[in-house]
mmCIF file of C-alpha atoms in Angstrom:
data_model
loop_
_atom_site.group_PDB
_atom_site.id
_atom_site.type_symbol
_atom_site.label_atom_id
_atom_site.label_comp_id
_atom_site.label_asym_id
_atom_site.label_seq_id
_atom_site.Cartn_x
_atom_site.Cartn_y
_atom_site.Cartn_z
ATOM 1 C CA UNK I 14 18.544 12.471 -5.121
ATOM 2 C CA UNK I 15 18.995 15.665 -7.133
ATOM 3 C CA UNK I 16 22.255 16.388 -5.329
ATOM 4 C CA UNK I 17 23.375 12.879 -6.108
ATOM 5 C CA UNK I 18 22.808 13.520 -9.796
ATOM 6 C CA UNK I 19 24.677 16.835 -9.784
ATOM 7 C CA UNK I 20 27.645 15.193 -8.090
ATOM 8 C CA UNK I 21 27.794 12.557 -10.764
ATOM 9 C CA UNK I 22 27.733 15.167 -13.498
ATOM 10 C CA UNK I 23 31.175 16.414 -12.557
ATOM 11 C CA UNK I 24 32.728 13.908 -14.977
ATOM 12 C CA UNK I 25 30.626 15.174 -17.864
ATOM 13 C CA UNK I 26 28.183 12.269 -17.760
ATOM 14 C CA UNK I 27 24.589 12.721 -18.868
ATOM 15 C CA UNK I 28 22.400 14.174 -16.120
ATOM 16 C CA UNK I 29 20.469 10.923 -15.641
ATOM 17 C CA UNK I 30 23.606 8.891 -14.866
ATOM 18 C CA UNK I 31 24.133 8.520 -11.134
ATOM 19 C CA UNK I 32 27.157 6.238 -11.397
ATOM 20 C CA UNK I 33 28.995 4.343 -14.097
ATOM 21 C CA UNK I 34 31.691 1.903 -13.012
ATOM 22 C CA UNK I 35 33.622 -1.104 -14.240
ATOM 23 C CA UNK I 36 34.119 -4.222 -12.120
ATOM 24 C CA UNK I 37 36.624 -6.997 -12.606
ATOM 25 C CA UNK I 38 36.625 -10.209 -10.547
ATOM 26 C CA UNK I 39 34.373 -8.586 -7.967
ATOM 27 C CA UNK I 40 36.470 -5.445 -7.542
ATOM 28 C CA UNK I 41 35.695 -1.974 -8.781
ATOM 29 C CA UNK I 42 38.201 -0.519 -11.190
ATOM 30 C CA UNK I 43 39.093 2.902 -9.728
ATOM 31 C CA UNK I 44 37.439 5.953 -11.208
ATOM 32 C CA UNK I 45 34.211 6.666 -13.031
ATOM 33 C CA UNK I 46 34.020 5.329 -16.569
ATOM 34 C CA UNK I 47 32.906 7.363 -19.541
ATOM 35 C CA UNK I 48 29.550 6.020 -20.667
ATOM 36 C CA UNK I 49 30.530 5.984 -24.309
ATOM 37 C CA UNK I 50 33.578 3.793 -23.667
ATOM 38 C CA UNK I 51 32.097 1.504 -21.009
ATOM 39 C CA UNK I 52 30.924 -1.089 -23.523
ATOM 40 C CA UNK I 53 34.320 -1.170 -25.187
ATOM 41 C CA UNK I 54 36.022 -2.084 -21.912
ATOM 42 C CA UNK I 55 33.685 -4.833 -20.701
ATOM 43 C CA UNK I 56 34.760 -8.441 -21.129
ATOM 44 C CA UNK I 57 32.486 -11.145 -19.672
ATOM 45 C CA UNK I 58 35.100 -13.825 -20.283
ATOM 46 C CA UNK I 59 37.570 -11.919 -18.118
ATOM 47 C CA UNK I 60 34.952 -11.262 -15.451
ATOM 48 C CA UNK I 61 34.732 -7.563 -16.298
ATOM 49 C CA UNK I 62 31.328 -5.842 -16.453
ATOM 50 C CA UNK I 63 29.883 -2.351 -16.230
ATOM 51 C CA UNK I 64 27.246 -1.231 -13.747
ATOM 52 C CA UNK I 65 25.413 1.917 -14.776
ATOM 53 C CA UNK I 66 22.899 3.601 -12.485
ATOM 54 C CA UNK I 67 20.286 5.914 -14.021
ATOM 55 C CA UNK I 68 17.597 8.058 -12.412
ATOM 56 C CA UNK I 69 14.528 9.026 -14.474
ATOM 57 C CA UNK I 70 16.377 9.180 -17.810
ATOM 58 C CA UNK I 71 14.776 10.824 -20.801
ATOM 59 C CA UNK I 72 14.131 8.798 -23.930
ATOM 60 C CA UNK I 73 17.223 10.289 -25.597
ATOM 61 C CA UNK I 74 19.454 9.585 -22.601
ATOM 62 C CA UNK I 75 18.325 5.973 -22.278
ATOM 63 C CA UNK I 76 18.580 5.495 -26.031
ATOM 64 C CA UNK I 77 22.258 6.407 -25.820
ATOM 65 C CA UNK I 78 22.793 3.634 -23.269
ATOM 66 C CA UNK I 79 20.628 1.234 -25.273
ATOM 67 C CA UNK I 80 22.719 1.757 -28.404
ATOM 68 C CA UNK I 81 25.955 1.263 -26.493
ATOM 69 C CA UNK I 82 24.880 -2.039 -24.924
ATOM 70 C CA UNK I 83 22.417 -3.311 -27.508
ATOM 71 C CA UNK I 84 19.352 -3.261 -25.250
ATOM 72 C CA UNK I 85 16.090 -4.549 -26.679
ATOM 73 C CA UNK I 86 13.841 -1.670 -27.839
ATOM 74 C CA UNK I 87 10.730 -3.072 -26.121
ATOM 75 C CA UNK I 88 12.503 -3.161 -22.762
ATOM 76 C CA UNK I 89 13.898 0.326 -23.360
ATOM 77 C CA UNK I 90 10.392 1.623 -24.062
ATOM 78 C CA UNK I 91 9.146 0.134 -20.783
ATOM 79 C CA UNK I 92 12.052 1.680 -18.884
ATOM 80 C CA UNK I 93 11.408 5.153 -20.296
ATOM 81 C CA UNK I 94 7.667 5.306 -19.713
ATOM 82 C CA UNK I 95 7.672 3.369 -16.424
ATOM 83 C CA UNK I 96 4.320 2.465 -14.784
ATOM 84 C CA UNK I 97 4.875 -1.216 -15.552
ATOM 85 C CA UNK I 98 3.750 -4.300 -13.689
ATOM 86 C CA UNK I 99 6.498 -6.197 -11.838
ATOM 87 C CA UNK I 100 7.796 -8.759 -14.297
ATOM 88 C CA UNK I 101 10.829 -10.649 -15.580
ATOM 89 C CA UNK I 102 11.396 -10.771 -19.331
ATOM 90 C CA UNK I 103 14.141 -12.408 -21.337
ATOM 91 C CA UNK I 104 15.361 -11.011 -24.616
ATOM 92 C CA UNK I 105 17.994 -13.312 -26.122
ATOM 93 C CA UNK I 106 20.873 -13.088 -23.630
ATOM 94 C CA UNK I 107 19.472 -10.115 -21.707
ATOM 95 C CA UNK I 108 17.194 -10.123 -18.645
ATOM 96 C CA UNK I 109 14.833 -7.258 -17.900
ATOM 97 C CA UNK I 110 13.416 -7.139 -14.368
ATOM 98 C CA UNK I 111 10.786 -4.596 -13.323
ATOM 99 C CA UNK I 112 10.349 -3.998 -9.589
ATOM 100 C CA UNK I 113 7.790 -1.797 -7.851
ATOM 101 C CA UNK I 114 9.209 -0.070 -4.790
ATOM 102 C CA UNK I 115 7.114 0.876 -1.766
ATOM 103 C CA UNK I 116 7.757 3.646 0.731
ATOM 104 C CA UNK I 117 5.720 3.945 3.939
ATOM 105 C CA UNK I 118 4.427 7.491 4.431
ATOM 106 C CA UNK I 119 4.423 8.559 8.089
ATOM 107 C CA UNK I 120 1.101 9.873 9.434
ATOM 108 C CA UNK I 121 -0.538 10.422 12.813
ATOM 109 C CA UNK I 122 -3.701 8.453 12.058
ATOM 110 C CA UNK I 123 -5.528 6.984 9.107
ATOM 111 C CA UNK I 124 -8.045 9.433 7.671
ATOM 112 C CA UNK I 125 -10.306 9.294 4.626
ATOM 113 C CA UNK I 126 -7.543 11.017 2.616
ATOM 114 C CA UNK I 127 -4.359 9.606 4.194
ATOM 115 C CA UNK I 128 -1.485 8.567 1.939
ATOM 116 C CA UNK I 129 0.005 5.477 3.530
ATOM 117 C CA UNK I 130 2.259 4.099 0.806
ATOM 118 C CA UNK I 131 4.083 5.698 -2.105
ATOM 119 C CA UNK I 132 5.316 3.686 -5.074
ATOM 120 C CA UNK I 133 8.293 3.970 -7.381
ATOM 121 C CA UNK I 134 9.988 1.687 -9.887
ATOM 122 C CA UNK I 135 13.372 0.112 -10.475
ATOM 123 C CA UNK I 136 14.189 -1.579 -13.752
ATOM 124 C CA UNK I 137 17.275 -3.774 -14.124
ATOM 125 C CA UNK I 138 18.863 -4.722 -17.427
ATOM 126 C CA UNK I 139 21.286 -7.623 -16.939
ATOM 127 C CA UNK I 140 23.255 -9.032 -19.814
ATOM 128 C CA UNK I 141 26.754 -10.167 -20.804
ATOM 129 C CA UNK I 142 29.081 -7.558 -19.390
ATOM 130 C CA UNK I 143 26.566 -5.059 -18.044
ATOM 131 C CA UNK I 144 24.011 -4.310 -15.356
ATOM 132 C CA UNK I 145 21.913 -1.179 -15.873
ATOM 133 C CA UNK I 146 19.567 0.037 -13.144
ATOM 134 C CA UNK I 147 16.892 2.634 -13.894
ATOM 135 C CA UNK I 148 14.982 4.305 -11.046
ATOM 136 C CA UNK I 149 11.716 6.218 -11.213
ATOM 137 C CA UNK I 150 9.682 8.118 -8.631
ATOM 138 C CA UNK I 151 10.269 7.383 -4.960
ATOM 139 C CA UNK I 152 12.514 4.386 -5.650
ATOM 140 C CA UNK I 153 15.339 4.446 -3.073
ATOM 141 C CA UNK I 154 18.920 5.240 -4.162
ATOM 142 C CA UNK I 155 21.118 2.219 -4.737
ATOM 143 C CA UNK I 156 24.265 3.639 -3.132
ATOM 144 C CA UNK I 157 24.035 1.242 -0.193
ATOM 145 C CA UNK I 158 23.442 -1.712 -2.501
ATOM 146 C CA UNK I 159 26.505 -0.818 -4.559
ATOM 147 C CA UNK I 160 28.623 -0.261 -1.442
ATOM 148 C CA UNK I 161 27.507 -3.547 0.133
ATOM 149 C CA UNK I 162 28.300 -5.509 -3.012
ATOM 150 C CA UNK I 163 31.691 -3.846 -3.369
ATOM 151 C CA UNK I 164 32.473 -5.041 0.151
ATOM 152 C CA UNK I 165 31.709 -8.618 -0.930
ATOM 153 C CA UNK I 166 33.939 -9.334 -3.965
ATOM 154 C CA UNK I 167 32.972 -13.003 -3.965
ATOM 155 C CA UNK I 168 29.304 -12.165 -4.481
ATOM 156 C CA UNK I 169 30.009 -9.342 -6.920
ATOM 157 C CA UNK I 170 32.269 -11.706 -8.822
ATOM 158 C CA UNK I 171 29.124 -13.492 -10.012
ATOM 159 C CA UNK I 172 28.646 -10.550 -12.388
ATOM 160 C CA UNK I 173 25.430 -8.770 -13.395
ATOM 161 C CA UNK I 174 23.310 -11.512 -11.805
ATOM 162 C CA UNK I 175 24.670 -10.423 -8.414
ATOM 163 C CA UNK I 176 23.419 -6.889 -9.072
ATOM 164 C CA UNK I 177 20.046 -8.300 -10.094
ATOM 165 C CA UNK I 178 19.814 -10.187 -6.804
ATOM 166 C CA UNK I 179 21.012 -7.285 -4.662
ATOM 167 C CA UNK I 180 18.425 -4.887 -6.098
ATOM 168 C CA UNK I 181 15.600 -7.426 -5.747
ATOM 169 C CA UNK I 182 16.700 -8.137 -2.167
ATOM 170 C CA UNK I 183 16.602 -4.419 -1.318
ATOM 171 C CA UNK I 184 13.121 -3.974 -2.766
ATOM 172 C CA UNK I 185 11.655 -7.034 -1.033
ATOM 173 C CA UNK I 186 13.259 -6.067 2.296
ATOM 174 C CA UNK I 187 11.468 -2.718 1.956
ATOM 175 C CA UNK I 188 8.248 -4.666 1.418
ATOM 176 C CA UNK I 189 8.824 -6.405 4.756
ATOM 177 C CA UNK I 190 9.371 -3.081 6.555
ATOM 178 C CA UNK I 191 6.273 -1.514 4.986
ATOM 179 C CA UNK I 192 4.148 -4.563 5.827
ATOM 180 C CA UNK I 193 5.216 -4.369 9.482
ATOM 181 C CA UNK I 194 4.358 -0.646 9.597
ATOM 182 C CA UNK I 195 1.060 -1.270 7.788
ATOM 183 C CA UNK I 196 0.164 -3.854 10.419
ATOM 184 C CA UNK I 197 0.217 -1.070 13.034
ATOM 185 C CA UNK I 198 -2.392 0.917 11.079
ATOM 186 C CA UNK I 199 -4.580 -2.164 10.700
ATOM 187 C CA UNK I 200 -4.390 -2.992 14.426
ATOM 188 C CA UNK I 201 -5.139 0.599 15.457
ATOM 189 C CA UNK I 202 -8.154 0.912 13.197
ATOM 190 C CA UNK I 203 -9.405 -2.531 14.192
ATOM 191 C CA UNK I 204 -9.373 -1.571 17.888
ATOM 192 C CA UNK I 205 -11.310 1.605 17.065
ATOM 193 C CA UNK I 206 -13.899 -0.256 14.992
ATOM 194 C CA UNK I 207 -14.705 -2.646 17.844
ATOM 195 C CA UNK I 208 -14.569 -0.046 20.614
ATOM 196 C CA UNK I 209 -17.840 0.863 22.413
ATOM 197 C CA UNK I 210 -17.706 4.385 20.998
ATOM 198 C CA UNK I 211 -19.511 5.597 17.911
ATOM 199 C CA UNK I 212 -18.724 3.595 14.728
ATOM 200 C CA UNK I 213 -15.550 4.510 12.824
ATOM 201 C CA UNK I 214 -16.088 6.471 9.625
ATOM 202 C CA UNK I 215 -16.221 3.920 6.813
ATOM 203 C CA UNK I 216 -14.218 6.331 4.666
ATOM 204 C CA UNK I 217 -11.148 5.729 6.846
ATOM 205 C CA UNK I 218 -11.445 1.967 6.433
ATOM 206 C CA UNK I 219 -11.991 2.290 2.700
ATOM 207 C CA UNK I 220 -8.897 4.497 2.371
ATOM 208 C CA UNK I 221 -6.826 1.889 4.208
ATOM 209 C CA UNK I 222 -8.142 -0.739 1.822
ATOM 210 C CA UNK I 223 -7.265 1.433 -1.188
ATOM 211 C CA UNK I 224 -3.712 1.918 0.047
ATOM 212 C CA UNK I 225 -3.442 -1.828 0.676
ATOM 213 C CA UNK I 226 -4.571 -2.432 -2.898
ATOM 214 C CA UNK I 227 -1.728 -0.222 -4.142
ATOM 215 C CA UNK I 228 0.676 -2.210 -1.959
ATOM 216 C CA UNK I 229 -0.781 -5.455 -3.272
ATOM 217 C CA UNK I 230 -0.367 -4.404 -6.908
ATOM 218 C CA UNK I 231 3.307 -3.754 -6.270
ATOM 219 C CA UNK I 232 4.029 -7.020 -4.463
ATOM 220 C CA UNK I 233 1.892 -9.840 -5.820
ATOM 221 C CA UNK I 234 2.872 -9.862 -9.530
ATOM 222 C CA UNK I 235 6.537 -10.269 -8.582
ATOM 223 C CA UNK I 236 6.034 -13.838 -7.309
ATOM 224 C CA UNK I 237 6.398 -15.673 -10.687
ATOM 225 C CA UNK I 238 9.595 -13.763 -11.504
ATOM 226 C CA UNK I 239 11.195 -14.596 -8.155
ATOM 227 C CA UNK I 240 10.135 -18.218 -8.497
ATOM 228 C CA UNK I 241 11.854 -18.504 -11.888
ATOM 229 C CA UNK I 242 15.000 -16.830 -10.572
ATOM 230 C CA UNK I 243 15.136 -18.956 -7.420
ATOM 231 C CA UNK I 244 14.566 -22.250 -9.229
ATOM 232 C CA UNK I 245 17.541 -21.742 -11.527
ATOM 233 C CA UNK I 246 15.260 -21.673 -14.571
ATOM 234 C CA UNK I 247 17.045 -18.609 -16.001
ATOM 235 C CA UNK I 248 20.360 -19.429 -17.746
ATOM 236 C CA UNK I 249 21.759 -15.935 -17.150
ATOM 237 C CA UNK I 250 21.588 -16.467 -13.380
ATOM 238 C CA UNK I 251 24.286 -18.811 -11.974
ATOM 239 C CA UNK I 252 23.192 -21.490 -9.533
ATOM 240 C CA UNK I 253 25.045 -19.846 -6.647
ATOM 241 C CA UNK I 254 23.063 -16.628 -7.212
ATOM 242 C CA UNK I 255 19.789 -18.550 -7.654
ATOM 243 C CA UNK I 256 20.298 -19.912 -4.142
ATOM 244 C CA UNK I 257 20.264 -16.364 -2.795
ATOM 245 C CA UNK I 258 17.078 -15.645 -4.702
ATOM 246 C CA UNK I 259 15.363 -18.380 -2.670
ATOM 247 C CA UNK I 260 15.775 -16.238 0.432
ATOM 248 C CA UNK I 261 14.304 -13.252 -1.409
ATOM 249 C CA UNK I 262 11.375 -15.394 -2.551
ATOM 250 C CA UNK I 263 10.750 -16.545 1.042
ATOM 251 C CA UNK I 264 10.601 -12.940 2.272
ATOM 252 C CA UNK I 265 8.298 -12.065 -0.591
ATOM 253 C CA UNK I 266 6.019 -14.992 0.283
ATOM 254 C CA UNK I 267 5.815 -13.745 3.878
ATOM 255 C CA UNK I 268 4.773 -10.273 2.745
ATOM 256 C CA UNK I 269 2.225 -11.721 0.306
ATOM 257 C CA UNK I 270 0.618 -13.724 3.112
ATOM 258 C CA UNK I 271 0.521 -10.616 5.310
ATOM 259 C CA UNK I 272 -1.215 -8.658 2.557
ATOM 260 C CA UNK I 273 -3.847 -11.376 2.181
ATOM 261 C CA UNK I 274 -4.496 -11.357 5.933
ATOM 262 C CA UNK I 275 -4.650 -7.528 5.948
ATOM 263 C CA UNK I 276 -7.165 -7.641 3.115
ATOM 264 C CA UNK I 277 -9.382 -10.082 5.007
ATOM 265 C CA UNK I 278 -9.148 -8.042 8.216
ATOM 266 C CA UNK I 279 -9.972 -4.759 6.498
ATOM 267 C CA UNK I 280 -12.896 -6.337 4.637
ATOM 268 C CA UNK I 281 -14.165 -7.651 7.975
ATOM 269 C CA UNK I 282 -13.702 -4.219 9.562
ATOM 270 C CA UNK I 283 -15.653 -2.582 6.756
ATOM 271 C CA UNK I 284 -18.506 -5.075 7.148
ATOM 272 C CA UNK I 285 -18.463 -4.642 10.925
ATOM 273 C CA UNK I 286 -18.507 -0.853 10.601
ATOM 274 C CA UNK I 287 -21.478 -0.956 8.240
ATOM 275 C CA UNK I 288 -23.272 -3.407 10.563
ATOM 276 C CA UNK I 289 -22.584 -1.193 13.575
ATOM 277 C CA UNK I 290 -23.933 1.781 11.676
ATOM 278 C CA UNK I 291 -27.086 -0.169 10.866
ATOM 279 C CA UNK I 292 -27.457 -1.236 14.505
ATOM 280 C CA UNK I 293 -26.952 2.361 15.642
ATOM 281 C CA UNK I 294 -29.556 3.606 13.183
ATOM 282 C CA UNK I 295 -32.026 0.938 14.366
ATOM 283 C CA UNK I 296 -31.406 1.955 17.982
ATOM 284 C CA UNK I 297 -31.960 5.609 17.111
ATOM 285 C CA UNK I 298 -35.175 4.745 15.271
ATOM 286 C CA UNK I 299 -36.430 2.765 18.283
ATOM 287 C CA UNK I 300 -35.770 5.712 20.569
ATOM 288 C CA UNK I 301 -37.573 8.043 18.203
ATOM 289 C CA UNK I 302 -40.494 5.603 17.980
ATOM 290 C CA UNK I 303 -40.580 5.245 21.773
ATOM 291 C CA UNK I 304 -40.754 8.994 22.342
ATOM 292 C CA UNK I 305 -43.377 9.258 19.609
ATOM 293 C CA UNK I 306 -45.457 6.645 21.486
ATOM 294 C CA UNK I 307 -45.125 8.617 24.731
ATOM 295 C CA UNK I 308 -46.160 11.821 23.039
ATOM 296 C CA UNK I 309 -49.072 10.106 21.261
ATOM 297 C CA UNK I 310 -50.970 9.421 24.546
ATOM 298 C CA UNK I 311 -51.333 13.016 25.785
ATOM 299 C CA UNK I 312 -51.819 14.186 22.203
ATOM 300 C CA UNK I 313 -54.740 11.800 21.760
ATOM 301 C CA UNK I 314 -56.388 12.704 25.074
ATOM 302 C CA UNK I 315 -55.937 16.437 24.608
ATOM 303 C CA UNK I 316 -57.125 16.103 21.035
ATOM 304 C CA UNK I 317 -60.327 14.407 22.151
ATOM 305 C CA UNK I 318 -61.056 17.066 24.746
ATOM 306 C CA UNK I 319 -60.265 19.745 22.216
ATOM 307 C CA UNK I 320 -63.366 18.809 20.209
ATOM 308 C CA UNK I 321 -66.350 21.173 20.438
ATOM 309 C CA UNK I 322 -69.014 18.764 21.666
ATOM 310 C CA UNK I 323 -71.574 19.695 24.335
ATOM 311 C CA UNK I 324 -71.650 16.293 26.002
ATOM 312 C CA UNK I 325 -68.016 15.488 26.896
ATOM 313 C CA UNK I 326 -67.191 13.430 30.022
ATOM 314 C CA UNK I 327 -66.155 15.445 33.059
ATOM 315 C CA UNK I 328 -66.297 18.812 31.243
ATOM 316 C CA UNK I 329 -68.633 20.236 33.868
ATOM 317 C CA UNK I 330 -66.833 18.630 36.844
ATOM 318 C CA UNK I 331 -64.329 20.724 38.865
ATOM 319 C CA UNK I 332 -62.123 17.616 38.988
ATOM 320 C CA UNK I 333 -62.171 17.033 35.240
ATOM 321 C CA UNK I 334 -58.963 18.934 34.429
ATOM 322 C CA UNK I 335 -56.761 17.340 37.122
ATOM 323 C CA UNK I 336 -58.340 13.958 36.354
ATOM 324 C CA UNK I 337 -57.221 14.225 32.747
ATOM 325 C CA UNK I 338 -53.693 15.124 33.867
ATOM 326 C CA UNK I 339 -53.601 12.160 36.228
ATOM 327 C CA UNK I 340 -54.742 9.909 33.397
ATOM 328 C CA UNK I 341 -52.042 11.267 31.069
ATOM 329 C CA UNK I 342 -49.307 10.852 33.705
ATOM 330 C CA UNK I 343 -50.344 7.314 34.616
ATOM 331 C CA UNK I 344 -50.603 6.236 30.965
ATOM 332 C CA UNK I 345 -47.256 7.795 30.066
ATOM 333 C CA UNK I 346 -45.580 6.229 33.116
ATOM 334 C CA UNK I 347 -46.836 2.762 32.221
ATOM 335 C CA UNK I 348 -45.730 3.139 28.611
ATOM 336 C CA UNK I 349 -42.337 4.568 29.658
ATOM 337 C CA UNK I 350 -41.644 1.654 32.013
ATOM 338 C CA UNK I 351 -42.655 -0.842 29.355
ATOM 339 C CA UNK I 352 -40.307 0.772 26.853
ATOM 340 C CA UNK I 353 -37.451 0.855 29.366
ATOM 341 C CA UNK I 354 -38.018 -2.767 30.236
ATOM 342 C CA UNK I 355 -37.750 -3.667 26.538
ATOM 343 C CA UNK I 356 -34.656 -1.396 26.183
ATOM 344 C CA UNK I 357 -36.242 0.935 23.726
ATOM 345 C CA UNK I 358 -35.253 3.877 25.929
#
């Protein structure tokens, strides 16, 4: 992404600007537009709007864009500091959409310290004559989104709302991919939990649950925003674009249901692991108790004959010593068989 920024700086644009372009009737006007003059050239009535892509802009850099396009200061503050919940806000004729992105982190197996998902953020300002995208963290580049829209002039002709939909569609599609990959981790750990081997370390299950919680925080709060956009309840979004948002909302609903099922499965795995650990501890305690019972018999007999009394049974008999050993062996054998029969050993 750094290289992408340096390439875009060749036109003298601020370092945070990845791309700045004008579009008219769904077609890109050739060349990169100077940020300071972009607002002067937009004309919503003529179907001309600017799309500006920013990556981790500083407060000063974003303020320059905000002044040029009249962005609301509260939305600008959110875009600078990031770490916002997914949401859709409307400021007069401007929409501000916050999206949490998710990236699946490859790993061999889930451990107590595994990083499974990594989050980033994309903010979209959409208003009359402009669409401004701001990326933070591990949010994916939007080159493919821009290229795909430029290949579909009819869709791009819908203006900034088309950009809003395309970005949301990209993010939610990534949710679907991450959910499918996450399902593999859940299935693998579930098979290990219910295997006949020793119980799985609860720390591994808890880490999976923590990573799922991070995934959940990124996905779930987006539902109300997508519902509003798909129902045509937002005036800035044309009905033809709202229809496309319904597909995005359906994909989001699928991921949300998967997350709920993952949460239930992982909670069940954690309970099962703790129960297995308790069962294993009880079995170990029974074995210890059984061996203690076996040892108690010879200890008691030897302890009795270790007392210094003159009148002890069989102390004067030449058969006394072997008789005691026979008694110990017989008693221990009976106790051992009884314990085996009751599966204590």
